[in-house]
Amino acid sequence: MNIFIKHVLEGLRKGINISGKIVIYTFPFYILIDLLKQSGFLVRIGDFFEPITALMGLPGEATVILLSGFLINLYPAIASMAAMELTVKQITIIGIVLGIAHNLVIEGIVLSKSGVKIYITVLFRLMLAIMTGIGVNIIWNFLF
């Protein structure tokens, strides 16, 4: 078989494998967010966390997006964002916040193996992410 075709087939196989893993994370979260929205429970969650999310310029319902990114990884957060109606500003802020503090459980465990105290790392990343989200919101409002 031609070496080019062999590489293309191998790349295709890997691409399908990775796509399958992404779907495993995103599809259930998309359904979950839609169910929470339909049941009215998403509004209750949003109302509870709105004092914090409002400082970042986010609706309270964005809590679900942030928690899924904080605790699991970015794929469920992306699926959760797709199920909501967010502005460019809100998507940008969520992206920045989750860029700083994502996958905290797994990364915290990995860091703890190197001698770092997990609670210090997680707390620092969460505080930095939230403060950055608030800062971006303030700057965005000032500029636009």
N, CA and C atoms as an extended XYZ file, in Angstrom:
432
Properties=species:S:1:pos:R:3:atomname:S:1:resname:S:1:resid:I:1 pbc="F F F"
N         0.845       -1.173        0.000 N   MET     1
C         0.000        0.000        0.000 CA  MET     1
C         0.895        1.241        0.000 C   MET     1
N         0.431        2.235       -0.682 N   ASN     2
C         1.149        3.493       -0.776 CA  ASN     2
C         1.308        4.101        0.626 C   ASN     2
N         2.477        4.636        0.941 N   ILE     3
C         2.751        5.214        2.266 CA  ILE     3
C         1.827        6.391        2.555 C   ILE     3
N         1.486        7.163        1.521 N   PHE     4
C         0.587        8.303        1.697 CA  PHE     4
C        -0.791        7.829        2.146 C   PHE     4
N        -1.313        6.818        1.490 N   ILE     5
C        -2.637        6.280        1.830 CA  ILE     5
C        -2.604        5.690        3.242 C   ILE     5
N        -1.508        5.051        3.591 N   LYS     6
C        -1.368        4.479        4.931 CA  LYS     6
C        -1.451        5.568        5.994 C   LYS     6
N        -0.777        6.702        5.769 N   HIS     7
C        -0.802        7.809        6.721 CA  HIS     7
C        -2.188        8.458        6.778 C   HIS     7
N        -2.827        8.589        5.656 N   VAL     8
C        -4.177        9.167        5.620 CA  VAL     8
C        -5.148        8.284        6.402 C   VAL     8
N        -5.083        6.979        6.192 N   LEU     9
C        -5.970        6.060        6.904 CA  LEU     9
C        -5.690        6.067        8.410 C   LEU     9
N        -4.423        6.129        8.779 N   GLU    10
C        -4.065        6.193       10.194 CA  GLU    10
C        -4.579        7.490       10.823 C   GLU    10
N        -4.424        8.595       10.110 N   GLY    11
C        -4.941        9.877       10.600 CA  GLY    11
C        -6.452        9.871       10.720 C   GLY    11
N        -7.106        9.265        9.765 N   LEU    12
C        -8.565        9.150        9.807 CA  LEU    12
C        -9.004        8.324       11.010 C   LEU    12
N        -8.320        7.216       11.249 N   ARG    13
C        -8.645        6.358       12.386 CA  ARG    13
C        -8.486        7.111       13.702 C   ARG    13
N        -7.387        7.845       13.833 N   LYS    14
C        -7.148        8.614       15.050 CA  LYS    14
C        -8.180        9.737       15.202 C   LYS    14
N        -8.510       10.387       14.103 N   GLY    15
C        -9.503       11.462       14.130 CA  GLY    15
C       -10.872       10.969       14.563 C   GLY    15
N       -11.284        9.823       14.050 N   ILE    16
C       -12.572        9.241       14.438 CA  ILE    16
C       -12.549        8.836       15.908 C   ILE    16
N       -11.434        8.295       16.360 N   ASN    17
C       -11.291        7.902       17.763 CA  ASN    17
C       -11.421        9.115       18.689 C   ASN    17
N       -10.734       10.188       18.365 N   ILE    18
C       -10.795       11.405       19.177 CA  ILE    18
C       -12.190       12.014       19.119 C   ILE    18
N       -12.799       12.032       17.946 N   SER    19
C       -14.155       12.573       17.812 CA  SER    19
C       -15.134       11.801       18.682 C   SER    19
N       -14.972       10.496       18.731 N   GLY    20
C       -15.834        9.676       19.577 CA  GLY    20
C       -15.697       10.041       21.044 C   GLY    20
N       -14.464       10.287       21.473 N   LYS    21
C       -14.244       10.681       22.875 CA  LYS    21
C       -14.871       12.035       23.174 C   LYS    21
N       -14.770       12.954       22.236 N   ILE    22
C       -15.366       14.277       22.434 CA  ILE    22
C       -16.882       14.173       22.524 C   ILE    22
N       -17.484       13.357       21.668 N   VAL    23
C       -18.936       13.178       21.684 CA  VAL    23
C       -19.392       12.578       23.007 C   VAL    23
N       -18.600       11.673       23.563 N   ILE    24
C       -18.947       11.057       24.849 CA  ILE    24
C       -19.083       12.123       25.933 C   ILE    24
N       -18.264       13.171       25.886 N   TYR    25
C       -18.357       14.245       26.868 CA  TYR    25
C       -19.445       15.262       26.512 C   TYR    25
N       -19.493       15.672       25.270 N   THR    26
C       -20.343       16.801       24.911 CA  THR    26
C       -21.823       16.457       24.824 C   THR    26
N       -22.165       15.349       24.220 N   PHE    27
C       -23.578       15.031       23.989 CA  PHE    27
C       -24.373       14.930       25.287 C   PHE    27
N       -23.912       14.177       26.296 N   PRO    28
C       -24.686       14.113       27.540 CA  PRO    28
C       -24.852       15.481       28.217 C   PRO    28
N       -23.836       16.322       28.163 N   PHE    29
C       -23.951       17.631       28.801 CA  PHE    29
C       -24.909       18.537       28.043 C   PHE    29
N       -24.926       18.431       26.731 N   TYR    30
C       -25.879       19.207       25.945 CA  TYR    30
C       -27.297       18.810       26.329 C   TYR    30
N       -27.556       17.520       26.443 N   ILE    31
C       -28.870       17.015       26.838 CA  ILE    31
C       -29.196       17.461       28.269 C   ILE    31
N       -28.229       17.339       29.179 N   LEU    32
C       -28.434       17.730       30.573 CA  LEU    32
C       -28.826       19.199       30.684 C   LEU    32
N       -28.119       20.071       29.989 N   ILE    33
C       -28.422       21.504       30.045 CA  ILE    33
C       -29.811       21.760       29.493 C   ILE    33
N       -30.140       21.098       28.403 N   ASP    34
C       -31.466       21.279       27.816 CA  ASP    34
C       -32.556       20.799       28.783 C   ASP    34
N       -32.333       19.674       29.453 N   LEU    35
C       -33.307       19.178       30.436 CA  LEU    35
C       -33.435       20.133       31.624 C   LEU    35
N       -32.300       20.638       32.099 N   LEU    36
C       -32.330       21.606       33.200 CA  LEU    36
C       -33.080       22.874       32.793 C   LEU    36
N       -32.879       23.293       31.552 N   LYS    37
C       -33.544       24.482       31.050 CA  LYS    37
C       -35.058       24.243       30.952 C   LYS    37
N       -35.444       23.109       30.401 N   GLN    38
C       -36.866       22.780       30.220 CA  GLN    38
C       -37.578       22.608       31.562 C   GLN    38
N       -36.893       22.070       32.547 N   SER    39
C       -37.508       21.815       33.846 CA  SER    39
C       -37.595       23.070       34.718 C   SER    39
N       -36.862       24.112       34.365 N   GLY    40
C       -36.836       25.323       35.174 CA  GLY    40
C       -35.786       25.287       36.270 C   GLY    40
N       -35.108       24.151       36.412 N   PHE    41
C       -34.098       24.020       37.456 CA  PHE    41
C       -32.864       24.867       37.149 C   PHE    41
N       -32.576       25.078       35.883 N   LEU    42
C       -31.430       25.900       35.487 CA  LEU    42
C       -31.608       27.330       35.993 C   LEU    42
N       -32.827       27.816       35.979 N   VAL    43
C       -33.105       29.168       36.471 CA  VAL    43
C       -32.842       29.242       37.970 C   VAL    43
N       -33.216       28.199       38.711 N   ARG    44
C       -32.977       28.186       40.158 CA  ARG    44
C       -31.482       28.173       40.472 C   ARG    44
N       -30.745       27.354       39.729 N   ILE    45
C       -29.286       27.326       39.902 CA  ILE    45
C       -28.711       28.705       39.609 C   ILE    45
N       -29.183       29.297       38.520 N   GLY    46
C       -28.717       30.624       38.125 CA  GLY    46
C       -29.019       31.688       39.152 C   GLY    46
N       -30.207       31.647       39.724 N   ASP    47
C       -30.580       32.636       40.739 CA  ASP    47
C       -29.679       32.548       41.967 C   ASP    47
N       -29.317       31.335       42.342 N   PHE    48
C       -28.483       31.140       43.521 CA  PHE    48
C       -27.071       31.703       43.322 C   PHE    48
N       -26.488       31.475       42.134 N   PHE    49
C       -25.101       31.883       41.885 CA  PHE    49
C       -24.978       33.232       41.181 C   PHE    49
N       -26.104       33.879       40.889 N   GLU    50
C       -26.050       35.122       40.125 CA  GLU    50
C       -25.234       36.239       40.777 C   GLU    50
N       -25.203       36.366       42.109 N   PRO    51
C       -24.362       37.425       42.676 CA  PRO    51
C       -22.886       37.316       42.256 C   PRO    51
N       -22.389       36.099       42.093 N   ILE    52
C       -20.990       35.911       41.685 CA  ILE    52
C       -20.852       36.063       40.179 C   ILE    52
N       -21.731       35.407       39.433 N   THR    53
C       -21.601       35.437       37.976 CA  THR    53
C       -21.886       36.824       37.409 C   THR    53
N       -22.758       37.577       38.066 N   ALA    54
C       -23.070       38.926       37.576 CA  ALA    54
C       -21.840       39.822       37.603 C   ALA    54
N       -20.971       39.621       38.589 N   LEU    55
C       -19.736       40.409       38.650 CA  LEU    55
C       -18.857       40.160       37.424 C   LEU    55
N       -18.977       38.942       36.856 N   MET    56
C       -18.199       38.605       35.661 CA  MET    56
C       -18.965       38.920       34.381 C   MET    56
N       -20.164       39.488       34.511 N   GLY    57
C       -20.957       39.814       33.337 CA  GLY    57
C       -21.649       38.599       32.734 C   GLY    57
N       -21.844       37.567       33.552 N   LEU    58
C       -22.438       36.320       33.076 CA  LEU    58
C       -23.805       36.117       33.713 C   LEU    58
N       -24.702       35.438       33.006 N   PRO    59
C       -25.970       35.083       33.638 CA  PRO    59
C       -25.720       33.999       34.689 C   PRO    59
N       -26.615       33.892       35.640 N   GLY    60
C       -26.460       32.889       36.688 CA  GLY    60
C       -26.392       31.479       36.152 C   GLY    60
N       -27.094       31.218       35.048 N   GLU    61
C       -27.100       29.881       34.456 CA  GLU    61
C       -25.722       29.462       33.964 C   GLU    61
N       -24.835       30.412       33.769 N   ALA    62
C       -23.471       30.097       33.331 CA  ALA    62
C       -22.708       29.315       34.393 C   ALA    62
N       -23.260       29.249       35.599 N   THR    63
C       -22.650       28.462       36.666 CA  THR    63
C       -22.460       27.019       36.239 C   THR    63
N       -23.446       26.479       35.550 N   VAL    64
C       -23.358       25.089       35.093 CA  VAL    64
C       -22.191       24.925       34.124 C   VAL    64
N       -22.003       25.888       33.256 N   ILE    65
C       -20.886       25.851       32.308 CA  ILE    65
C       -19.567       25.884       33.069 C   ILE    65
N       -19.463       26.824       33.997 N   LEU    66
C       -18.226       26.974       34.756 CA  LEU    66
C       -17.934       25.735       35.594 C   LEU    66
N       -18.937       25.203       36.262 N   LEU    67
C       -18.715       24.016       37.092 CA  LEU    67
C       -18.286       22.816       36.258 C   LEU    67
N       -18.904       22.642       35.088 N   SER    68
C       -18.505       21.504       34.252 CA  SER    68
C       -17.073       21.663       33.762 C   SER    68
N       -16.671       22.886       33.451 N   GLY    69
C       -15.287       23.127       33.050 CA  GLY    69
C       -14.315       23.000       34.206 C   GLY    69
N       -14.706       23.522       35.372 N   PHE    70
C       -13.845       23.434       36.554 CA  PHE    70
C       -13.617       21.980       36.971 C   PHE    70
N       -14.682       21.197       36.995 N   LEU    71
C       -14.608       19.855       37.562 CA  LEU    71
C       -14.221       18.773       36.564 C   LEU    71
N       -14.653       18.906       35.321 N   ILE    72
C       -14.389       17.832       34.358 CA  ILE    72
C       -13.322       18.303       33.369 C   ILE    72
N       -13.746       18.915       32.279 N   ASN    73
C       -12.802       19.521       31.342 CA  ASN    73
C       -13.551       20.472       30.426 C   ASN    73
N       -12.909       20.934       29.389 N   LEU    74
C       -13.506       21.958       28.540 CA  LEU    74
C       -14.615       21.442       27.628 C   LEU    74
N       -14.608       20.163       27.282 N   TYR    75
C       -15.607       19.647       26.351 CA  TYR    75
C       -17.035       19.748       26.880 C   TYR    75
N       -17.316       19.334       28.115 N   PRO    76
C       -18.675       19.521       28.613 CA  PRO    76
C       -19.054       20.999       28.743 C   PRO    76
N       -18.072       21.839       29.046 N   ALA    77
C       -18.345       23.270       29.133 CA  ALA    77
C       -18.738       23.819       27.764 C   ALA    77
N       -18.063       23.377       26.728 N   ILE    78
C       -18.395       23.810       25.372 CA  ILE    78
C       -19.785       23.331       24.996 C   ILE    78
N       -20.109       22.095       25.338 N   ALA    79
C       -21.448       21.569       25.053 CA  ALA    79
C       -22.501       22.359       25.816 C   ALA    79
N       -22.196       22.716       27.048 N   SER    80
C       -23.132       23.501       27.846 CA  SER    80
C       -23.332       24.886       27.239 C   SER    80
N       -22.254       25.486       26.736 N   MET    81
C       -22.374       26.797       26.092 CA  MET    81
C       -23.228       26.713       24.845 C   MET    81
N       -23.090       25.620       24.100 N   ALA    82
C       -23.861       25.471       22.870 CA  ALA    82
C       -25.351       25.373       23.152 C   ALA    82
N       -25.703       24.880       24.329 N   ALA    83
C       -27.113       24.720       24.683 CA  ALA    83
C       -27.731       26.001       25.235 C   ALA    83
N       -26.925       27.049       25.415 N   MET    84
C       -27.416       28.308       25.967 CA  MET    84
C       -27.251       29.423       24.947 C   MET    84
N       -27.976       30.485       25.177 N   GLU    85
C       -27.858       31.656       24.314 CA  GLU    85
C       -26.964       32.669       25.016 C   GLU    85
N       -25.725       32.749       24.557 N   LEU    86
C       -24.734       33.629       25.178 CA  LEU    86
C       -24.235       34.651       24.166 C   LEU    86
N       -23.804       35.800       24.660 N   THR    87
C       -23.237       36.826       23.796 CA  THR    87
C       -21.752       36.542       23.564 C   THR    87
N       -21.170       37.271       22.650 N   VAL    88
C       -19.738       37.141       22.380 CA  VAL    88
C       -18.941       37.483       23.637 C   VAL    88
N       -19.348       38.514       24.339 N   LYS    89
C       -18.679       38.916       25.578 CA  LYS    89
C       -18.716       37.777       26.590 C   LYS    89
N       -19.873       37.173       26.780 N   GLN    90
C       -20.023       36.111       27.769 CA  GLN    90
C       -19.196       34.882       27.394 C   GLN    90
N       -19.197       34.529       26.128 N   ILE    91
C       -18.394       33.384       25.674 CA  ILE    91
C       -16.909       33.666       25.877 C   ILE    91
N       -16.486       34.895       25.600 N   THR    92
C       -15.089       35.280       25.793 CA  THR    92
C       -14.690       35.180       27.264 C   THR    92
N       -15.524       35.696       28.141 N   ILE    93
C       -15.223       35.661       29.574 CA  ILE    93
C       -15.175       34.217       30.070 C   ILE    93
N       -16.136       33.409       29.664 N   ILE    94
C       -16.132       31.998       30.065 CA  ILE    94
C       -14.861       31.315       29.574 C   ILE    94
N       -14.481       31.588       28.335 N   GLY    95
C       -13.262       30.990       27.778 CA  GLY    95
C       -12.024       31.370       28.558 C   GLY    95
N       -11.923       32.624       28.945 N   ILE    96
C       -10.762       33.079       29.709 CA  ILE    96
C       -10.757       32.454       31.103 C   ILE    96
N       -11.912       32.465       31.756 N   VAL    97
C       -12.011       31.905       33.109 CA  VAL    97
C       -11.660       30.415       33.092 C   VAL    97
N       -12.216       29.681       32.128 N   LEU    98
C       -11.928       28.248       32.070 CA  LEU    98
C       -10.526       27.952       31.555 C   LEU    98
N        -9.938       28.890       30.838 N   GLY    99
C        -8.545       28.715       30.430 CA  GLY    99
C        -7.613       28.729       31.635 C   GLY    99
N        -8.003       29.464       32.661 N   ILE   100
C        -7.193       29.538       33.879 CA  ILE   100
C        -7.504       28.378       34.820 C   ILE   100
N        -8.777       28.063       34.983 N   ALA   101
C        -9.177       27.051       35.969 CA  ALA   101
C       -10.074       26.012       35.296 C   ALA   101
N        -9.468       24.988       34.735 N   HIS   102
C       -10.216       23.899       34.119 CA  HIS   102
C        -9.660       22.569       34.622 C   HIS   102
N       -10.515       21.572       34.588 N   ASN   103
C       -10.085       20.212       34.936 CA  ASN   103
C        -9.359       20.187       36.282 C   ASN   103
N        -9.922       20.877       37.254 N   LEU   104
C        -9.235       21.065       38.539 CA  LEU   104
C        -9.027       19.763       39.307 C   LEU   104
N        -9.952       18.828       39.179 N   VAL   105
C        -9.834       17.580       39.934 CA  VAL   105
C        -8.617       16.781       39.466 C   VAL   105
N        -8.578       16.476       38.178 N   ILE   106
C        -7.483       15.656       37.637 CA  ILE   106
C        -6.150       16.377       37.756 C   ILE   106
N        -6.111       17.642       37.361 N   GLU   107
C        -4.855       18.378       37.430 CA  GLU   107
C        -4.403       18.570       38.874 C   GLU   107
N        -5.357       18.728       39.781 N   GLY   108
C        -5.007       18.836       41.191 CA  GLY   108
C        -4.376       17.562       41.716 C   GLY   108
N        -4.927       16.414       41.312 N   ILE   109
C        -4.371       15.124       41.731 CA  ILE   109
C        -2.965       14.946       41.169 C   ILE   109
N        -2.782       15.288       39.916 N   VAL   110
C        -1.463       15.165       39.289 CA  VAL   110
C        -0.460       16.068       40.011 C   VAL   110
N        -0.852       17.305       40.281 N   LEU   111
C         0.051       18.230       40.975 CA  LEU   111
C         0.354       17.782       42.396 C   LEU   111
N        -0.637       17.171       43.053 N   SER   112
C        -0.408       16.720       44.425 CA  SER   112
C         0.645       15.612       44.475 C   SER   112
N         0.765       14.850       43.387 N   LYS   113
C         1.794       13.800       43.325 CA  LYS   113
C         3.198       14.398       43.317 C   LYS   113
N         3.293       15.660       42.901 N   SER   114
C         4.601       16.308       42.872 CA  SER   114
C         4.882       17.084       44.156 C   SER   114
N         3.986       16.958       45.141 N   GLY   115
C         4.225       17.585       46.429 CA  GLY   115
C         3.476       18.883       46.659 C   GLY   115
N         2.751       19.366       45.664 N   VAL   116
C         1.984       20.599       45.813 CA  VAL   116
C         0.698       20.287       46.574 C   VAL   116
N         0.301       21.166       47.460 N   LYS   117
C        -0.949       20.974       48.193 CA  LYS   117
C        -2.116       21.294       47.262 C   LYS   117
N        -2.997       20.311       47.086 N   ILE   118
C        -4.075       20.413       46.103 CA  ILE   118
C        -5.017       21.576       46.408 C   ILE   118
N        -5.364       21.785       47.670 N   TYR   119
C        -6.325       22.841       47.991 CA  TYR   119
C        -5.765       24.227       47.701 C   TYR   119
N        -4.466       24.405       47.874 N   ILE   120
C        -3.851       25.706       47.577 CA  ILE   120
C        -3.895       25.971       46.072 C   ILE   120
N        -3.541       24.980       45.299 N   THR   121
C        -3.540       25.124       43.844 CA  THR   121
C        -4.942       25.395       43.317 C   THR   121
N        -5.910       24.598       43.758 N   VAL   122
C        -7.290       24.750       43.282 CA  VAL   122
C        -7.842       26.107       43.707 C   VAL   122
N        -7.648       26.469       44.953 N   LEU   123
C        -8.146       27.751       45.442 CA  LEU   123
C        -7.508       28.920       44.696 C   LEU   123
N        -6.198       28.860       44.482 N   PHE   124
C        -5.509       29.931       43.754 CA  PHE   124
C        -6.039       30.057       42.327 C   PHE   124
N        -6.182       28.927       41.639 N   ARG   125
C        -6.670       28.970       40.250 CA  ARG   125
C        -8.104       29.479       40.182 C   ARG   125
N        -8.956       29.048       41.119 N   LEU   126
C       -10.343       29.527       41.127 CA  LEU   126
C       -10.401       31.027       41.395 C   LEU   126
N        -9.660       31.485       42.389 N   MET   127
C        -9.668       32.917       42.708 CA  MET   127
C        -9.121       33.745       41.541 C   MET   127
N        -8.021       33.285       40.959 N   LEU   128
C        -7.437       33.999       39.824 CA  LEU   128
C        -8.411       34.026       38.647 C   LEU   128
N        -9.078       32.910       38.386 N   ALA   129
C       -10.032       32.840       37.274 CA  ALA   129
C       -11.197       33.795       37.493 C   ALA   129
N       -11.762       33.793       38.689 N   ILE   130
C       -12.907       34.662       38.978 CA  ILE   130
C       -12.498       36.132       38.942 C   ILE   130
N       -11.349       36.459       39.524 N   MET   131
C       -10.879       37.850       39.488 CA  MET   131
C       -10.603       38.295       38.052 C   MET   131
N       -10.053       37.410       37.253 N   THR   132
C        -9.795       37.747       35.851 CA  THR   132
C       -11.108       37.949       35.109 C   THR   132
N       -12.092       37.078       35.371 N   GLY   133
C       -13.410       37.237       34.753 CA  GLY   133
C       -14.035       38.574       35.109 C   GLY   133
N       -13.927       38.970       36.365 N   ILE   134
C       -14.447       40.274       36.802 CA  ILE   134
C       -13.683       41.405       36.111 C   ILE   134
N       -12.368       41.275       36.039 N   GLY   135
C       -11.549       42.293       35.375 CA  GLY   135
C       -11.862       42.434       33.896 C   GLY   135
N       -12.021       41.320       33.208 N   VAL   136
C       -12.356       41.371       31.780 CA  VAL   136
C       -13.720       42.023       31.597 C   VAL   136
N       -14.662       41.707       32.467 N   ASN   137
C       -15.990       42.320       32.378 CA  ASN   137
C       -15.902       43.831       32.538 C   ASN   137
N       -15.129       44.283       33.508 N   ILE   138
C       -14.976       45.730       33.746 CA  ILE   138
C       -14.318       46.399       32.538 C   ILE   138
N       -13.246       45.798       32.040 N   ILE   139
C       -12.549       46.377       30.883 CA  ILE   139
C       -13.447       46.378       29.659 C   ILE   139
N       -14.178       45.276       29.441 N   TRP   140
C       -15.077       45.174       28.283 CA  TRP   140
C       -16.140       46.269       28.359 C   TRP   140
N       -16.720       46.462       29.536 N   ASN   141
C       -17.759       47.499       29.700 CA  ASN   141
C       -17.185       48.893       29.484 C   ASN   141
N       -15.940       49.098       29.890 N   PHE   142
C       -15.298       50.395       29.725 CA  PHE   142
C       -15.020       50.685       28.250 C   PHE   142
N       -14.553       49.658       27.521 N   LEU   143
C       -14.181       49.843       26.116 CA  LEU   143
C       -15.365       49.855       25.166 C   LEU   143
N       -16.385       49.092       25.504 N   PHE   144
C       -17.515       48.969       24.585 CA  PHE   144
C       -18.744       49.537       25.240 C   PHE   144
